[in-house]
mmCIF file of C-alpha atoms in Angstrom:
data_model
loop_
_atom_site.group_PDB
_atom_site.id
_atom_site.type_symbol
_atom_site.label_atom_id
_atom_site.label_comp_id
_atom_site.label_asym_id
_atom_site.label_seq_id
_atom_site.Cartn_x
_atom_site.Cartn_y
_atom_site.Cartn_z
ATOM 1 C CA ASP A 1 0.000 0.000 0.000
ATOM 2 C CA THR A 2 1.684 3.190 -1.215
ATOM 3 C CA GLU A 3 -1.211 5.510 -0.603
ATOM 4 C CA VAL A 4 -1.774 8.465 1.647
ATOM 5 C CA THR A 5 -5.451 9.083 2.274
ATOM 6 C CA GLN A 6 -7.076 12.302 3.429
ATOM 7 C CA THR A 7 -10.558 13.030 4.657
ATOM 8 C CA PRO A 8 -12.700 14.884 3.964
ATOM 9 C CA LYS A 9 -12.088 15.765 0.324
ATOM 10 C CA HIS A 10 -13.963 19.022 0.673
ATOM 11 C CA LEU A 11 -14.821 21.054 3.749
ATOM 12 C CA VAL A 12 -16.796 24.261 4.131
ATOM 13 C CA MET A 13 -16.780 25.859 7.540
ATOM 14 C CA GLY A 14 -17.676 29.095 9.216
ATOM 15 C CA MET A 15 -15.203 31.195 11.146
ATOM 16 C CA THR A 16 -16.600 30.015 14.479
ATOM 17 C CA ASN A 17 -16.586 26.320 13.648
ATOM 18 C CA LYS A 18 -14.207 23.646 14.884
ATOM 19 C CA LYS A 19 -13.289 20.944 12.420
ATOM 20 C CA SER A 20 -10.520 18.430 11.842
ATOM 21 C CA LEU A 21 -8.667 17.171 8.808
ATOM 22 C CA LYS A 22 -7.437 13.592 8.854
ATOM 23 C CA CYS A 23 -4.550 11.865 7.123
ATOM 24 C CA GLU A 24 -3.548 8.206 7.157
ATOM 25 C CA GLN A 25 -0.736 6.125 5.718
ATOM 26 C CA HIS A 26 0.172 2.471 6.093
ATOM 27 C CA MET A 27 3.617 2.491 4.522
ATOM 28 C CA GLY A 28 5.440 2.419 7.828
ATOM 29 C CA HIS A 29 6.647 5.948 7.281
ATOM 30 C CA ARG A 30 7.872 7.777 10.369
ATOM 31 C CA ALA A 31 7.677 11.340 9.090
ATOM 32 C CA MET A 32 4.401 13.073 8.281
ATOM 33 C CA TYR A 33 3.727 16.556 7.004
ATOM 34 C CA TRP A 34 1.031 19.171 6.597
ATOM 35 C CA TYR A 35 1.220 21.633 3.724
ATOM 36 C CA LYS A 36 -1.014 24.506 2.723
ATOM 37 C CA GLN A 37 -1.406 25.350 -0.953
ATOM 38 C CA LYS A 38 -3.152 28.363 -2.393
ATOM 39 C CA ALA A 39 -4.294 28.396 -6.007
ATOM 40 C CA LYS A 40 -1.443 28.579 -8.546
ATOM 41 C CA LYS A 41 1.138 28.604 -5.735
ATOM 42 C CA PRO A 42 3.576 25.968 -4.483
ATOM 43 C CA PRO A 43 2.844 24.022 -1.311
ATOM 44 C CA GLU A 44 3.976 25.727 1.874
ATOM 45 C CA LEU A 45 5.159 23.582 4.716
ATOM 46 C CA MET A 46 3.197 23.961 7.942
ATOM 47 C CA PHE A 47 4.215 21.129 10.268
ATOM 48 C CA VAL A 48 6.481 18.105 10.329
ATOM 49 C CA TYR A 49 6.120 15.144 12.667
ATOM 50 C CA SER A 50 9.055 12.818 13.054
ATOM 51 C CA TYR A 51 8.524 9.613 15.002
ATOM 52 C CA GLU A 52 5.224 11.022 16.274
ATOM 53 C CA LYS A 53 6.834 14.131 17.710
ATOM 54 C CA LEU A 54 6.409 17.600 16.302
ATOM 55 C CA SER A 55 9.771 18.524 14.842
ATOM 56 C CA ILE A 56 8.974 21.537 12.674
ATOM 57 C CA ASN A 57 6.353 24.250 13.104
ATOM 58 C CA GLU A 58 6.742 26.877 10.442
ATOM 59 C CA SER A 59 5.316 29.671 12.599
ATOM 60 C CA VAL A 60 1.772 28.596 11.874
ATOM 61 C CA PRO A 61 -1.021 30.488 13.702
ATOM 62 C CA SER A 62 -2.423 28.709 16.742
ATOM 63 C CA ARG A 63 -5.818 28.331 15.095
ATOM 64 C CA PHE A 64 -4.178 25.360 13.352
ATOM 65 C CA SER A 65 -3.356 22.576 15.796
ATOM 66 C CA PRO A 66 -1.675 19.393 14.592
ATOM 67 C CA GLU A 67 -1.890 16.044 16.302
ATOM 68 C CA CYS A 68 -0.202 12.728 15.632
ATOM 69 C CA PRO A 69 -2.103 10.037 17.575
ATOM 70 C CA ASN A 70 0.077 7.228 16.226
ATOM 71 C CA SER A 71 2.589 6.508 13.511
ATOM 72 C CA SER A 72 -0.118 6.072 10.843
ATOM 73 C CA LEU A 73 -2.389 8.998 11.602
ATOM 74 C CA LEU A 74 -2.047 12.745 11.409
ATOM 75 C CA ASN A 75 -4.758 15.237 12.244
ATOM 76 C CA LEU A 76 -5.056 18.962 11.766
ATOM 77 C CA HIS A 77 -7.541 20.614 14.106
ATOM 78 C CA LEU A 78 -9.039 23.852 12.899
ATOM 79 C CA HIS A 79 -10.641 26.545 15.035
ATOM 80 C CA ALA A 80 -11.626 30.149 14.427
ATOM 81 C CA LEU A 81 -10.234 30.189 10.926
ATOM 82 C CA GLN A 82 -10.224 33.194 8.644
ATOM 83 C CA PRO A 83 -11.396 33.346 5.014
ATOM 84 C CA GLU A 84 -7.750 33.673 3.910
ATOM 85 C CA ASP A 85 -7.152 30.197 5.320
ATOM 86 C CA SER A 86 -9.173 28.782 2.448
ATOM 87 C CA ALA A 87 -6.780 26.552 0.517
ATOM 88 C CA LEU A 88 -5.886 23.005 -0.409
ATOM 89 C CA TYR A 89 -4.379 21.228 2.592
ATOM 90 C CA LEU A 90 -2.013 18.455 1.687
ATOM 91 C CA CYS A 91 -0.705 15.693 3.867
ATOM 92 C CA ALA A 92 2.477 13.811 3.016
ATOM 93 C CA SER A 93 4.623 11.106 4.509
ATOM 94 C CA SER A 94 8.149 9.844 4.054
ATOM 95 C CA GLN A 95 10.370 7.200 5.551
ATOM 96 C CA GLY A 96 11.745 9.854 7.826
ATOM 97 C CA THR A 97 15.206 8.426 8.129
ATOM 98 C CA GLY A 98 16.762 11.685 7.063
ATOM 99 C CA ALA A 99 18.486 9.890 4.207
ATOM 100 C CA SER A 100 19.249 11.930 1.120
ATOM 101 C CA THR A 101 16.784 9.870 -0.936
ATOM 102 C CA ASP A 102 13.846 10.391 1.414
ATOM 103 C CA THR A 103 10.989 11.290 -0.913
ATOM 104 C CA GLN A 104 7.534 12.375 0.116
ATOM 105 C CA TYR A 105 4.246 10.716 -0.786
ATOM 106 C CA PHE A 106 1.304 13.069 -0.930
ATOM 107 C CA GLY A 107 -2.362 12.565 -0.302
ATOM 108 C CA PRO A 108 -4.992 14.064 -2.621
ATOM 109 C CA GLY A 109 -5.665 16.951 -0.276
ATOM 110 C CA THR A 110 -8.632 18.534 1.461
ATOM 111 C CA ARG A 111 -10.147 21.550 -0.254
ATOM 112 C CA LEU A 112 -11.070 23.906 2.605
ATOM 113 C CA THR A 113 -13.366 26.888 2.227
ATOM 114 C CA VAL A 114 -13.835 29.262 5.157
ATOM 115 C CA LEU A 115 -16.894 31.462 4.952
ATOM 116 C CA SER B 1 14.899 28.751 3.634
ATOM 117 C CA GLN B 2 15.865 27.579 0.194
ATOM 118 C CA GLN B 3 13.484 28.220 -2.619
ATOM 119 C CA GLY B 4 13.563 26.823 -6.089
ATOM 120 C CA GLU B 5 12.367 29.089 -8.837
ATOM 121 C CA GLU B 6 11.286 27.787 -12.195
ATOM 122 C CA ASP B 7 11.401 29.575 -15.508
ATOM 123 C CA PRO B 8 9.250 29.602 -17.647
ATOM 124 C CA GLN B 9 6.116 29.352 -15.570
ATOM 125 C CA ALA B 10 3.647 28.487 -18.327
ATOM 126 C CA LEU B 11 4.197 26.288 -21.325
ATOM 127 C CA SER B 12 1.772 25.178 -24.022
ATOM 128 C CA ILE B 13 2.924 22.548 -26.517
ATOM 129 C CA GLN B 14 1.560 20.112 -29.040
ATOM 130 C CA GLU B 15 1.390 16.442 -28.255
ATOM 131 C CA GLY B 16 4.611 14.729 -29.284
ATOM 132 C CA GLU B 17 6.800 17.764 -28.674
ATOM 133 C CA ASN B 18 9.349 18.018 -25.906
ATOM 134 C CA ALA B 19 8.767 20.189 -22.849
ATOM 135 C CA THR B 20 11.638 21.761 -20.957
ATOM 136 C CA MET B 21 11.370 23.639 -17.679
ATOM 137 C CA ASN B 22 14.015 25.072 -15.409
ATOM 138 C CA CYS B 23 14.542 25.546 -11.723
ATOM 139 C CA SER B 24 17.009 27.665 -9.815
ATOM 140 C CA TYR B 25 17.781 27.674 -6.130
ATOM 141 C CA LYS B 26 19.772 29.806 -3.764
ATOM 142 C CA THR B 27 21.724 27.703 -1.286
ATOM 143 C CA SER B 28 23.570 24.399 -1.086
ATOM 144 C CA ILE B 29 21.380 21.361 -1.419
ATOM 145 C CA ASN B 30 21.435 17.695 -0.581
ATOM 146 C CA ASN B 31 19.230 16.737 -3.496
ATOM 147 C CA LEU B 32 16.673 18.197 -5.851
ATOM 148 C CA GLN B 33 13.368 16.574 -6.655
ATOM 149 C CA TRP B 34 10.682 17.135 -9.239
ATOM 150 C CA TYR B 35 6.995 16.629 -8.532
ATOM 151 C CA ARG B 36 3.932 16.705 -10.738
ATOM 152 C CA GLN B 37 0.516 17.949 -9.661
ATOM 153 C CA ASN B 38 -2.611 17.439 -11.656
ATOM 154 C CA SER B 39 -5.226 20.139 -11.180
ATOM 155 C CA GLY B 40 -6.378 20.341 -7.570
ATOM 156 C CA ARG B 41 -4.770 17.056 -6.612
ATOM 157 C CA GLY B 42 -1.840 15.859 -4.555
ATOM 158 C CA LEU B 43 1.735 15.900 -5.758
ATOM 159 C CA VAL B 44 3.394 12.893 -7.312
ATOM 160 C CA HIS B 45 7.122 12.379 -7.014
ATOM 161 C CA LEU B 46 8.787 12.081 -10.412
ATOM 162 C CA ILE B 47 12.515 11.956 -9.954
ATOM 163 C CA LEU B 48 15.263 12.783 -7.492
ATOM 164 C CA ILE B 49 18.758 13.853 -8.407
ATOM 165 C CA ARG B 50 21.494 13.995 -5.822
ATOM 166 C CA SER B 51 23.895 16.884 -5.499
ATOM 167 C CA ASN B 52 26.770 14.770 -6.806
ATOM 168 C CA GLU B 53 24.859 13.729 -9.942
ATOM 169 C CA ARG B 54 24.682 15.746 -13.144
ATOM 170 C CA GLU B 55 22.024 13.948 -15.141
ATOM 171 C CA LYS B 56 19.368 11.370 -14.524
ATOM 172 C CA HIS B 57 16.788 9.621 -16.679
ATOM 173 C CA SER B 58 13.493 7.976 -15.867
ATOM 174 C CA GLY B 59 11.351 6.878 -18.789
ATOM 175 C CA ARG B 60 10.531 10.009 -20.796
ATOM 176 C CA LEU B 61 12.001 12.268 -18.122
ATOM 177 C CA ARG B 62 15.494 13.706 -18.141
ATOM 178 C CA VAL B 63 16.752 15.844 -15.300
ATOM 179 C CA THR B 64 19.984 17.776 -15.189
ATOM 180 C CA LEU B 65 21.600 19.469 -12.245
ATOM 181 C CA ASP B 66 24.288 22.147 -12.307
ATOM 182 C CA THR B 67 25.324 22.866 -8.750
ATOM 183 C CA SER B 68 27.782 25.550 -9.850
ATOM 184 C CA LYS B 69 24.883 27.516 -11.327
ATOM 185 C CA LYS B 70 22.409 26.276 -8.716
ATOM 186 C CA SER B 71 19.989 25.233 -11.407
ATOM 187 C CA SER B 72 18.163 22.183 -12.712
ATOM 188 C CA SER B 73 16.117 21.365 -15.768
ATOM 189 C CA LEU B 74 13.374 18.849 -16.420
ATOM 190 C CA LEU B 75 12.820 17.591 -19.942
ATOM 191 C CA ILE B 76 9.746 15.600 -20.880
ATOM 192 C CA THR B 77 10.158 13.955 -24.265
ATOM 193 C CA ALA B 78 7.355 13.026 -26.641
ATOM 194 C CA SER B 79 4.737 14.735 -24.490
ATOM 195 C CA ARG B 80 1.238 13.371 -24.102
ATOM 196 C CA ALA B 81 -2.032 15.020 -23.172
ATOM 197 C CA ALA B 82 -1.786 13.227 -19.830
ATOM 198 C CA ASP B 83 1.387 15.209 -19.071
ATOM 199 C CA THR B 84 -0.755 18.322 -18.652
ATOM 200 C CA ALA B 85 -0.052 19.353 -15.079
ATOM 201 C CA SER B 86 1.955 21.672 -12.861
ATOM 202 C CA TYR B 87 5.545 20.684 -12.249
ATOM 203 C CA PHE B 88 7.428 21.742 -9.138
ATOM 204 C CA CYS B 89 11.033 21.382 -8.198
ATOM 205 C CA ALA B 90 11.839 20.991 -4.525
ATOM 206 C CA THR B 91 15.152 21.273 -2.747
ATOM 207 C CA ASP B 92 16.264 19.510 0.381
ATOM 208 C CA SER B 93 19.044 20.054 2.873
ATOM 209 C CA TYR B 94 20.621 17.230 4.813
ATOM 210 C CA GLY B 95 18.206 15.326 6.994
ATOM 211 C CA ASN B 96 15.843 18.071 8.058
ATOM 212 C CA ASN B 97 12.715 16.698 6.321
ATOM 213 C CA ARG B 98 12.038 20.174 5.011
ATOM 214 C CA LEU B 99 11.364 20.548 1.288
ATOM 215 C CA ALA B 100 11.285 23.995 -0.264
ATOM 216 C CA PHE B 101 9.141 24.062 -3.386
ATOM 217 C CA GLY B 102 9.630 26.343 -6.351
ATOM 218 C CA LYS B 103 6.919 28.390 -7.974
ATOM 219 C CA GLY B 104 5.976 25.684 -10.453
ATOM 220 C CA ASN B 105 5.509 25.351 -14.165
ATOM 221 C CA GLN B 106 2.098 24.923 -15.732
ATOM 222 C CA VAL B 107 2.394 22.655 -18.745
ATOM 223 C CA VAL B 108 -0.488 22.208 -21.182
ATOM 224 C CA VAL B 109 -0.150 19.520 -23.839
ATOM 225 C CA ILE B 110 -2.571 20.019 -26.690
ATOM 226 C CA PRO B 111 -3.777 16.792 -28.318
#
């Protein structure tokens, strides 16, 4: 199984809502990532988990809260978002060994719209 | 952080033609990778070239890397309509799990 799955595919939420994005992989990867991608822009790294511990937080606002319950799952909890947070949110995973050939496998993304 | 930058950013070609896109970056790298993204979907890894390599092939893909100029190129030969996508280069430093993506190239292959 070389797939990263993400749910939901689409999400519309109000600025006062609380929602969560979910990501799952069963490749035995030990590094997992959240990216944010605006239209016609490259992905921007948000968070990196390595061996279930948060290793990189790219100065993301606290209204985004990541969680890694186990080595296969990654969540992104959303609260009090702003309309400018509307974007495609991509999850990725990699072996996480830090080797020079460590490539990332991406999920299909969650299209988030904040009203 | 490092940032790859591709030039040109939009390319429209006829099926069967070759497509070439470039990427430049600013600092030393461990490796450089190319990814493809179909509209509104996740990214798919295409090819990785290490800093000590100059050229690499994978099927219809050819990647070159010039570390002295801090640049890379991706060539897709005999393009197909299915190659229509955005192509991003991404650079990586040793072991930090942090990829920096370039601006991307939008390639449209006309059947």
